Amino acid sequence: MVDSAVVEHTITEKFEAACAASRTLTTLTTVQKNAALAAIARDVEANAERIIAANALDLERGKSSGMAEGLQDRLRLTHTRIEQLSAAVLDIIELADPVGTVVRGSVLPNGLSVSQVRVPFGVIGAIYEARPNVTIDIAALALKSGNAVVLRGGSAAEDSNRVLVDIIQTALQSVGVEPTAVQTIDEFGREGAKALMQARGFVDVLIPRGSAQLIQTVVQESTVPVIETGAGIVHVFLDESADKSTAIEIVHNAKVQRPSVCNALETLLVHEAAAERLIPSVLARLASAGVTIHADERTRELFPEAQVAGDDAWSIEHLSLDIAVRVVADLDAAIDHITTYSTKHTESIITNDLANADRFLAEVDSAVVMVNASTRFTDGAEFGFGAEVGISTQKLHARGPMGLPELTSTKWVVRGSGQVRG
């Protein structure tokens, strides 16, 4: 039996090492940080076979335990995905270093120079599940923004994450950067996750990524400040003036292109005046791609192959080839539905009515609102951030895809020449 006191001491040592590493990171130049990122990108690609072998163990364990197909897709690492991870790290090198950026400042009448500058948080904690890509994304973004990071990647991806963190630490050491700037506490299981949530004084901010249950657990149990990333009950509304071919393509892309991710479409709302014109063609395209359609009575009149939508149909994040479809009276009814059921992630309107587009953008209170575009674009890489730590659905500090600036705080720098306050 593992001695809990020994485990607690070991975890605390890791937190202390992360704090010490974070202080060394503040002294690194942008050139040094970019060299560390280049080493990580190089070593990730060079170790692709090792990563895939470890990932295969995680996948086999997931399949044998009945892991859902959507989670298996998030867990899976292929040669192509590893190349994409490496490329994302290289993209981050090209991004501006936010540390030291002056947000605002002035010279006061008494001659004091005051400026608000971006600085690293210090130590970032991350709790996530079945997403080994997050290990690379968060580590790279944390390092570029001058932060150390402590990772709890979950048992589902334990073998993958162990190898990835080892590769990252080796790469850091090769360029003279303290390897404990990136650490994992996966080996401590649930006890490690609990310790990370209670690590106030060691960890400056905690970012959860995963299921709604995981996120709510972290929000409710953490004493460390949390940036909440949310589940994605994502909506597309087909307005009365929506172009049919545009609607077909956007709805198909938003649902089918990668259904297991948080920016995939989950609920389709259709203006009743456009229902007869749009629903048969839009849903036929989805059905031909293997999508199971859960629909209200009016939708089933127009598309009888659809299943009856259950009472909870509008509150489900499927992360699979399933979609809920509902006919609504008008734009007001669509906004009311979104207000009731949305997780405030991403919503899109398909319309040719400029006034309705402007109303939708103004009145829908989600992190990302769109006009005539697929919800799949809500993504740090697509927004030009290189990668993302997550998509924040809260309103304090950060909202939407979080890149480098969102991993910084600020401090005020005051320069004087002997002034005293009278």
Coordinates of C-alpha atoms in Angstrom, one line a residue:
M1 CA 0.0 0.0 0.0
V2 CA 1.3 3.4 -1.0
D3 CA 2.0 5.7 1.9
S4 CA -0.1 8.8 1.4
A5 CA 2.3 11.0 3.3
V6 CA 5.1 10.0 1.0
V7 CA 2.9 10.6 -2.1
E8 CA 2.0 14.1 -0.7
H9 CA 5.6 14.9 -0.1
T10 CA 6.6 13.8 -3.6
I11 CA 3.9 15.8 -5.2
T12 CA 4.8 18.9 -3.2
E13 CA 8.4 18.5 -4.4
K14 CA 7.2 18.6 -7.9
F15 CA 5.2 21.7 -7.3
E16 CA 8.2 23.3 -5.6
A17 CA 10.4 22.4 -8.6
A18 CA 7.8 23.9 -11.0
C19 CA 7.9 27.2 -9.0
A20 CA 11.7 27.2 -9.1
A21 CA 11.6 26.5 -12.9
S22 CA 9.1 29.3 -13.5
R23 CA 11.5 31.8 -12.0
T24 CA 14.2 30.7 -14.4
L25 CA 11.9 31.0 -17.3
T26 CA 11.3 34.7 -16.6
T27 CA 15.0 35.3 -17.4
L28 CA 14.9 33.6 -20.8
T29 CA 15.0 35.7 -24.0
T30 CA 12.5 35.1 -26.8
V31 CA 15.4 33.5 -28.8
Q32 CA 16.0 31.0 -26.0
K33 CA 12.3 30.1 -25.7
N34 CA 12.1 29.6 -29.4
A35 CA 15.1 27.4 -29.4
A36 CA 13.4 25.2 -26.7
L37 CA 10.3 25.0 -28.9
A38 CA 12.3 24.1 -32.0
A39 CA 13.9 21.3 -30.0
I40 CA 10.5 20.0 -28.9
A41 CA 9.1 20.1 -32.4
R42 CA 12.2 18.2 -33.7
D43 CA 12.1 15.5 -31.0
V44 CA 8.4 14.9 -31.2
E45 CA 8.7 14.1 -34.9
A46 CA 11.9 12.1 -34.4
N47 CA 10.1 10.0 -31.8
A48 CA 6.9 9.4 -33.7
E49 CA 7.2 5.6 -33.6
R50 CA 7.8 5.6 -29.8
I51 CA 4.8 7.9 -29.3
I52 CA 2.5 5.8 -31.5
A53 CA 3.6 2.6 -29.7
A54 CA 2.7 4.1 -26.3
N55 CA -0.6 5.5 -27.8
A56 CA -1.5 2.1 -29.0
L57 CA -1.4 0.8 -25.4
D58 CA -3.8 3.6 -24.3
L59 CA -6.1 2.9 -27.3
E60 CA -6.2 -0.9 -26.5
R61 CA -7.0 -0.2 -22.9
G62 CA -9.7 2.3 -23.9
K63 CA -11.3 -0.2 -26.3
S64 CA -11.3 -3.0 -23.8
S65 CA -13.0 -0.7 -21.2
G66 CA -15.7 0.4 -23.6
M67 CA -14.4 3.9 -24.3
A68 CA -16.8 5.8 -26.6
E69 CA -15.7 6.2 -30.3
G70 CA -15.5 10.0 -29.9
L71 CA -13.1 9.7 -27.0
Q72 CA -11.0 7.1 -28.9
D73 CA -10.7 9.6 -31.8
R74 CA -9.5 12.3 -29.4
L75 CA -7.0 9.9 -27.8
R76 CA -5.6 8.5 -31.1
L77 CA -2.2 9.7 -32.4
T78 CA -1.2 9.0 -36.0
H79 CA 1.8 9.9 -38.0
T80 CA -0.2 12.7 -39.5
R81 CA -1.4 14.0 -36.2
I82 CA 2.1 13.9 -34.8
E83 CA 3.3 15.9 -37.8
Q84 CA 0.6 18.4 -37.1
L85 CA 1.6 18.7 -33.4
S86 CA 5.2 19.4 -34.4
A87 CA 4.0 21.9 -37.0
A88 CA 1.9 23.7 -34.4
V89 CA 4.9 24.1 -32.1
L90 CA 6.9 25.6 -35.0
D91 CA 4.0 28.0 -35.7
I92 CA 4.2 29.2 -32.1
I93 CA 7.8 30.1 -32.7
E94 CA 6.6 32.6 -35.3
L95 CA 4.2 34.3 -33.0
A96 CA 5.0 37.4 -31.0
D97 CA 6.3 36.8 -27.5
P98 CA 3.6 38.5 -25.3
V99 CA 5.9 38.9 -22.3
G100 CA 7.0 42.5 -21.8
T101 CA 4.4 43.9 -24.0
V102 CA 3.2 47.3 -22.7
V103 CA -0.6 47.2 -22.4
R104 CA -0.9 50.9 -21.5
G105 CA 1.1 53.6 -19.8
S106 CA 1.8 57.3 -19.3
V107 CA 4.0 59.8 -17.6
L108 CA 2.2 61.5 -14.7
P109 CA 2.4 65.2 -14.1
N110 CA 4.9 64.6 -11.2
G111 CA 7.3 62.9 -13.7
L112 CA 6.6 59.2 -12.7
S113 CA 6.5 56.8 -15.6
V114 CA 3.9 54.1 -15.1
S115 CA 3.3 51.2 -17.5
Q116 CA 1.2 48.0 -17.4
V117 CA 3.2 45.1 -18.9
R118 CA 2.4 41.5 -19.7
V119 CA 4.1 38.9 -17.4
P120 CA 3.8 35.1 -17.1
F121 CA 1.3 33.7 -14.6
G122 CA 4.2 31.6 -13.1
V123 CA 2.9 28.0 -12.8
I124 CA 0.0 26.8 -14.9
G125 CA -1.9 23.6 -14.0
A126 CA -3.8 21.6 -16.5
I127 CA -6.3 18.8 -16.0
Y128 CA -7.5 17.0 -19.1
E129 CA -8.5 13.5 -20.3
A130 CA -7.9 11.4 -23.3
R131 CA -6.2 14.2 -25.2
P132 CA -2.5 13.7 -25.6
N133 CA -2.3 16.5 -28.1
V134 CA -3.0 18.9 -25.3
T135 CA 0.2 17.8 -23.6
I136 CA 2.2 19.3 -26.5
D137 CA -0.1 22.3 -27.1
I138 CA -0.2 23.5 -23.5
A139 CA 3.6 22.8 -22.9
A140 CA 4.5 24.8 -26.0
L141 CA 2.2 27.7 -25.3
A142 CA 3.2 27.8 -21.6
L143 CA 6.9 27.9 -22.4
K144 CA 6.6 30.6 -25.0
S145 CA 4.6 32.8 -22.5
G146 CA 7.2 32.1 -19.8
N147 CA 5.2 29.7 -17.7
A148 CA 6.1 26.4 -16.1
V149 CA 3.3 23.8 -16.3
V150 CA 2.1 20.8 -14.3
L151 CA 0.0 18.4 -16.2
R152 CA -2.6 15.8 -15.2
G153 CA -3.5 14.1 -18.4
G154 CA -5.7 11.3 -17.0
S155 CA -5.4 7.5 -17.0
A156 CA -6.8 7.1 -20.4
A157 CA -3.7 8.7 -22.1
E158 CA -1.2 7.8 -19.4
D159 CA 1.3 5.9 -21.6
S160 CA 1.1 8.5 -24.3
N161 CA 1.6 11.4 -21.9
R162 CA 4.4 9.8 -20.1
V163 CA 6.4 9.5 -23.3
L164 CA 5.5 13.0 -24.5
V165 CA 6.6 14.6 -21.3
D166 CA 9.8 12.7 -21.3
I167 CA 10.5 13.9 -24.9
I168 CA 9.7 17.5 -23.9
Q169 CA 12.0 17.4 -20.9
T170 CA 14.8 15.8 -22.9
A171 CA 14.4 18.5 -25.5
L172 CA 14.5 21.3 -22.9
Q173 CA 17.6 19.9 -21.3
S174 CA 19.3 19.8 -24.7
V175 CA 19.1 23.5 -25.0
G176 CA 19.8 24.4 -21.4
V177 CA 16.3 25.0 -20.2
E178 CA 15.2 23.6 -16.8
P179 CA 13.4 20.4 -17.7
T180 CA 11.1 20.6 -14.6
A181 CA 9.4 23.5 -16.4
V182 CA 7.1 20.8 -17.8
Q183 CA 6.0 18.0 -15.4
T184 CA 3.3 15.4 -15.2
I185 CA 1.6 14.1 -12.0
D186 CA -0.3 11.3 -13.8
E187 CA 1.5 8.7 -11.8
F188 CA -0.4 9.8 -8.7
G189 CA -3.8 9.2 -10.2
R190 CA -6.8 10.8 -8.6
E191 CA -4.7 11.9 -5.6
G192 CA -2.5 13.9 -8.0
A193 CA -5.5 15.6 -9.5
K194 CA -6.8 16.5 -6.1
A195 CA -3.5 17.8 -5.0
L196 CA -3.3 20.0 -8.2
M197 CA -6.7 21.4 -7.4
Q198 CA -5.6 22.3 -3.9
A199 CA -2.1 23.6 -4.8
R200 CA -2.9 27.2 -4.1
G201 CA 0.4 29.0 -3.4
F202 CA 2.3 26.7 -5.9
V203 CA 0.0 26.8 -8.9
D204 CA -1.2 30.2 -10.1
V205 CA -4.0 29.2 -12.4
L206 CA -5.7 25.8 -13.3
I207 CA -7.2 25.0 -16.7
P208 CA -9.5 22.0 -17.1
R209 CA -10.3 20.4 -20.5
G210 CA -12.6 17.6 -21.0
S211 CA -16.1 16.5 -20.2
A212 CA -18.7 18.8 -18.6
Q213 CA -18.4 16.6 -15.5
L214 CA -14.6 17.0 -15.3
I215 CA -14.8 20.7 -15.8
Q216 CA -17.5 21.2 -13.1
T217 CA -15.6 19.0 -10.7
V218 CA -12.5 21.2 -11.1
V219 CA -14.5 24.4 -10.8
Q220 CA -16.3 23.3 -7.7
E221 CA -13.4 21.6 -5.8
S222 CA -10.4 23.8 -6.8
T223 CA -8.9 26.3 -4.4
V224 CA -6.6 27.4 -7.3
P225 CA -8.2 30.1 -9.6
V226 CA -9.7 28.3 -12.6
I227 CA -10.1 29.4 -16.2
E228 CA -13.2 27.4 -17.2
T229 CA -13.3 25.7 -20.6
G230 CA -16.7 24.5 -21.5
A231 CA -18.5 21.7 -23.1
G232 CA -19.8 22.5 -26.6
I233 CA -23.6 22.3 -27.1
V234 CA -23.0 24.2 -30.3
H235 CA -25.9 25.6 -32.5
V236 CA -26.4 26.6 -36.1
F237 CA -29.5 28.5 -37.0
L238 CA -30.8 28.4 -40.6
D239 CA -32.6 31.8 -41.0
E240 CA -35.5 32.3 -43.4
S241 CA -33.2 33.8 -46.1
A242 CA -30.4 31.1 -45.8
D243 CA -29.0 30.0 -49.1
K244 CA -29.7 26.3 -49.5
S245 CA -26.3 25.2 -50.9
T246 CA -24.5 27.3 -48.2
A247 CA -26.7 25.7 -45.5
I248 CA -26.0 22.2 -46.7
E249 CA -22.2 22.6 -46.8
I250 CA -21.9 24.5 -43.5
V251 CA -24.1 22.1 -41.6
H252 CA -22.4 19.1 -43.0
N253 CA -18.9 20.4 -42.2
A254 CA -19.9 21.6 -38.7
K255 CA -21.2 18.1 -37.8
V256 CA -19.3 15.6 -39.9
Q257 CA -15.7 17.0 -40.4
R258 CA -14.7 15.9 -36.9
P259 CA -17.7 15.1 -34.6
S260 CA -15.7 14.3 -31.5
V261 CA -14.6 17.8 -30.7
C262 CA -16.2 20.6 -28.8
N263 CA -16.7 23.0 -31.7
A264 CA -18.8 20.4 -33.7
L265 CA -22.4 21.1 -34.3
E266 CA -24.9 19.5 -31.9
T267 CA -28.2 21.3 -32.4
L268 CA -29.6 22.6 -35.7
L269 CA -32.4 25.2 -35.6
V270 CA -34.4 26.0 -38.7
H271 CA -36.7 29.0 -39.3
E272 CA -40.2 27.6 -39.9
A273 CA -40.6 29.7 -43.1
A274 CA -37.5 28.0 -44.5
A275 CA -38.1 24.5 -43.1
E276 CA -39.8 23.0 -46.1
R277 CA -37.2 24.5 -48.5
L278 CA -34.1 23.5 -46.4
I279 CA -34.7 20.6 -44.2
P280 CA -35.0 17.7 -46.7
S281 CA -31.8 18.5 -48.5
V282 CA -29.7 19.5 -45.4
L283 CA -30.7 16.4 -43.4
A284 CA -30.4 14.1 -46.4
R285 CA -26.7 15.2 -46.8
L286 CA -26.2 14.5 -43.1
A287 CA -27.9 11.1 -43.2
S288 CA -25.8 10.1 -46.2
A289 CA -22.7 10.7 -44.0
G290 CA -24.1 8.4 -41.3
V291 CA -25.5 11.0 -39.0
T292 CA -28.4 10.0 -36.7
I293 CA -31.0 12.7 -36.6
H294 CA -33.0 13.4 -33.4
A295 CA -35.8 15.7 -34.4
D296 CA -39.0 17.5 -33.3
E297 CA -42.4 16.7 -34.8
R298 CA -42.3 19.4 -37.5
T299 CA -38.9 18.2 -38.7
R300 CA -40.0 14.6 -38.8
E301 CA -42.9 15.6 -41.0
L302 CA -40.4 16.9 -43.6
F303 CA -37.8 14.2 -43.0
P304 CA -39.6 11.0 -41.7
E305 CA -36.3 9.1 -41.4
A306 CA -35.4 11.1 -38.3
Q307 CA -35.8 9.7 -34.8
V308 CA -38.0 11.3 -32.2
A309 CA -36.0 13.8 -30.1
G310 CA -36.1 12.8 -26.5
D311 CA -36.9 15.3 -23.7
D312 CA -33.1 15.9 -23.2
A313 CA -32.2 16.2 -26.8
W314 CA -31.4 19.9 -26.6
S315 CA -29.0 19.4 -23.7
I316 CA -26.7 16.7 -25.0
E317 CA -23.1 17.1 -26.3
H318 CA -23.0 14.0 -28.4
L319 CA -19.4 14.2 -29.6
S320 CA -20.6 11.6 -32.2
L321 CA -22.5 11.4 -35.5
D322 CA -25.7 12.5 -33.8
I323 CA -27.6 15.8 -34.1
A324 CA -30.7 17.4 -32.7
V325 CA -32.9 19.3 -35.1
R326 CA -35.8 21.7 -34.2
V327 CA -38.0 24.0 -36.2
V328 CA -38.4 27.4 -34.5
A329 CA -40.8 30.3 -35.3
D330 CA -38.3 33.0 -36.0
L331 CA -35.0 34.6 -35.0
D332 CA -36.3 35.5 -31.6
A333 CA -37.3 31.9 -30.9
A334 CA -33.9 30.7 -32.1
I335 CA -32.1 33.1 -29.7
D336 CA -34.4 32.1 -26.9
H337 CA -33.5 28.4 -27.5
I338 CA -29.8 29.1 -27.6
T339 CA -30.1 31.2 -24.4
T340 CA -31.8 28.3 -22.7
Y341 CA -29.6 25.4 -23.8
S342 CA -26.2 26.8 -25.0
T343 CA -23.0 26.2 -23.1
K344 CA -21.9 29.5 -24.4
H345 CA -19.2 28.0 -26.7
T346 CA -20.0 28.7 -30.4
E347 CA -23.2 29.6 -32.3
S348 CA -23.6 30.4 -36.0
I349 CA -26.4 31.9 -38.1
I350 CA -26.8 31.2 -41.9
T351 CA -28.6 34.1 -43.4
N352 CA -28.6 36.7 -46.2
D353 CA -30.4 39.2 -44.0
L354 CA -27.9 41.7 -42.7
A355 CA -30.2 43.0 -39.9
N356 CA -30.8 39.5 -38.6
A357 CA -27.0 38.7 -38.8
D358 CA -26.3 41.8 -36.7
R359 CA -29.0 41.0 -34.2
F360 CA -27.6 37.4 -33.8
L361 CA -24.1 38.7 -33.2
A362 CA -25.3 41.3 -30.7
E363 CA -27.8 39.2 -28.7
V364 CA -26.3 35.7 -28.6
D365 CA -24.0 35.6 -25.5
S366 CA -21.4 33.0 -26.4
A367 CA -17.6 33.0 -26.6
V368 CA -17.7 32.9 -30.4
V369 CA -20.6 34.0 -32.6
M370 CA -20.5 33.5 -36.4
V371 CA -22.4 34.5 -39.6
N372 CA -22.3 32.1 -42.6
A373 CA -19.4 30.0 -41.3
S374 CA -18.8 26.6 -39.9
T375 CA -18.5 26.3 -36.1
R376 CA -15.4 24.2 -36.7
F377 CA -13.4 27.4 -37.1
T378 CA -13.5 28.0 -33.4
D379 CA -10.0 26.8 -32.8
G380 CA -6.8 28.5 -31.7
A381 CA -4.8 27.3 -34.8
E382 CA -7.6 28.5 -37.1
F383 CA -7.6 31.9 -35.4
G384 CA -3.9 32.2 -36.0
F385 CA -2.8 31.4 -32.4
G386 CA -0.5 28.5 -33.4
A387 CA -2.3 26.2 -30.9
E388 CA -4.6 26.7 -28.0
V389 CA -4.8 25.9 -24.3
G390 CA -8.5 25.5 -24.5
I391 CA -11.7 27.5 -25.4
S392 CA -12.8 29.5 -22.4
T393 CA -16.6 29.8 -22.0
Q394 CA -16.3 32.1 -19.0
K395 CA -16.1 35.9 -19.0
L396 CA -13.3 36.8 -16.6
H397 CA -9.7 37.1 -17.9
A398 CA -10.1 35.1 -21.1
R399 CA -13.0 34.1 -23.4
G400 CA -12.9 31.9 -26.6
P401 CA -9.7 30.2 -27.9
M402 CA -6.8 30.9 -25.6
G403 CA -3.4 31.5 -27.0
L404 CA -0.2 33.2 -25.8
P405 CA -1.6 36.5 -24.4
E406 CA -4.3 34.6 -22.4
L407 CA -1.5 32.8 -20.5
T408 CA -0.2 36.1 -19.2
S409 CA -1.2 38.5 -16.4
T410 CA 0.1 42.0 -16.0
K411 CA 2.0 44.1 -13.5
W412 CA 2.6 47.8 -13.2
V413 CA 6.1 49.1 -13.6
V414 CA 6.8 52.5 -12.1
R415 CA 10.0 54.5 -12.7
G416 CA 10.7 57.6 -10.7
S417 CA 13.5 60.0 -9.9
G418 CA 13.0 60.5 -6.2
Q419 CA 9.3 61.5 -6.1
V420 CA 7.4 61.3 -2.8
R421 CA 3.7 61.7 -2.3
G422 CA 2.6 64.9 -0.6

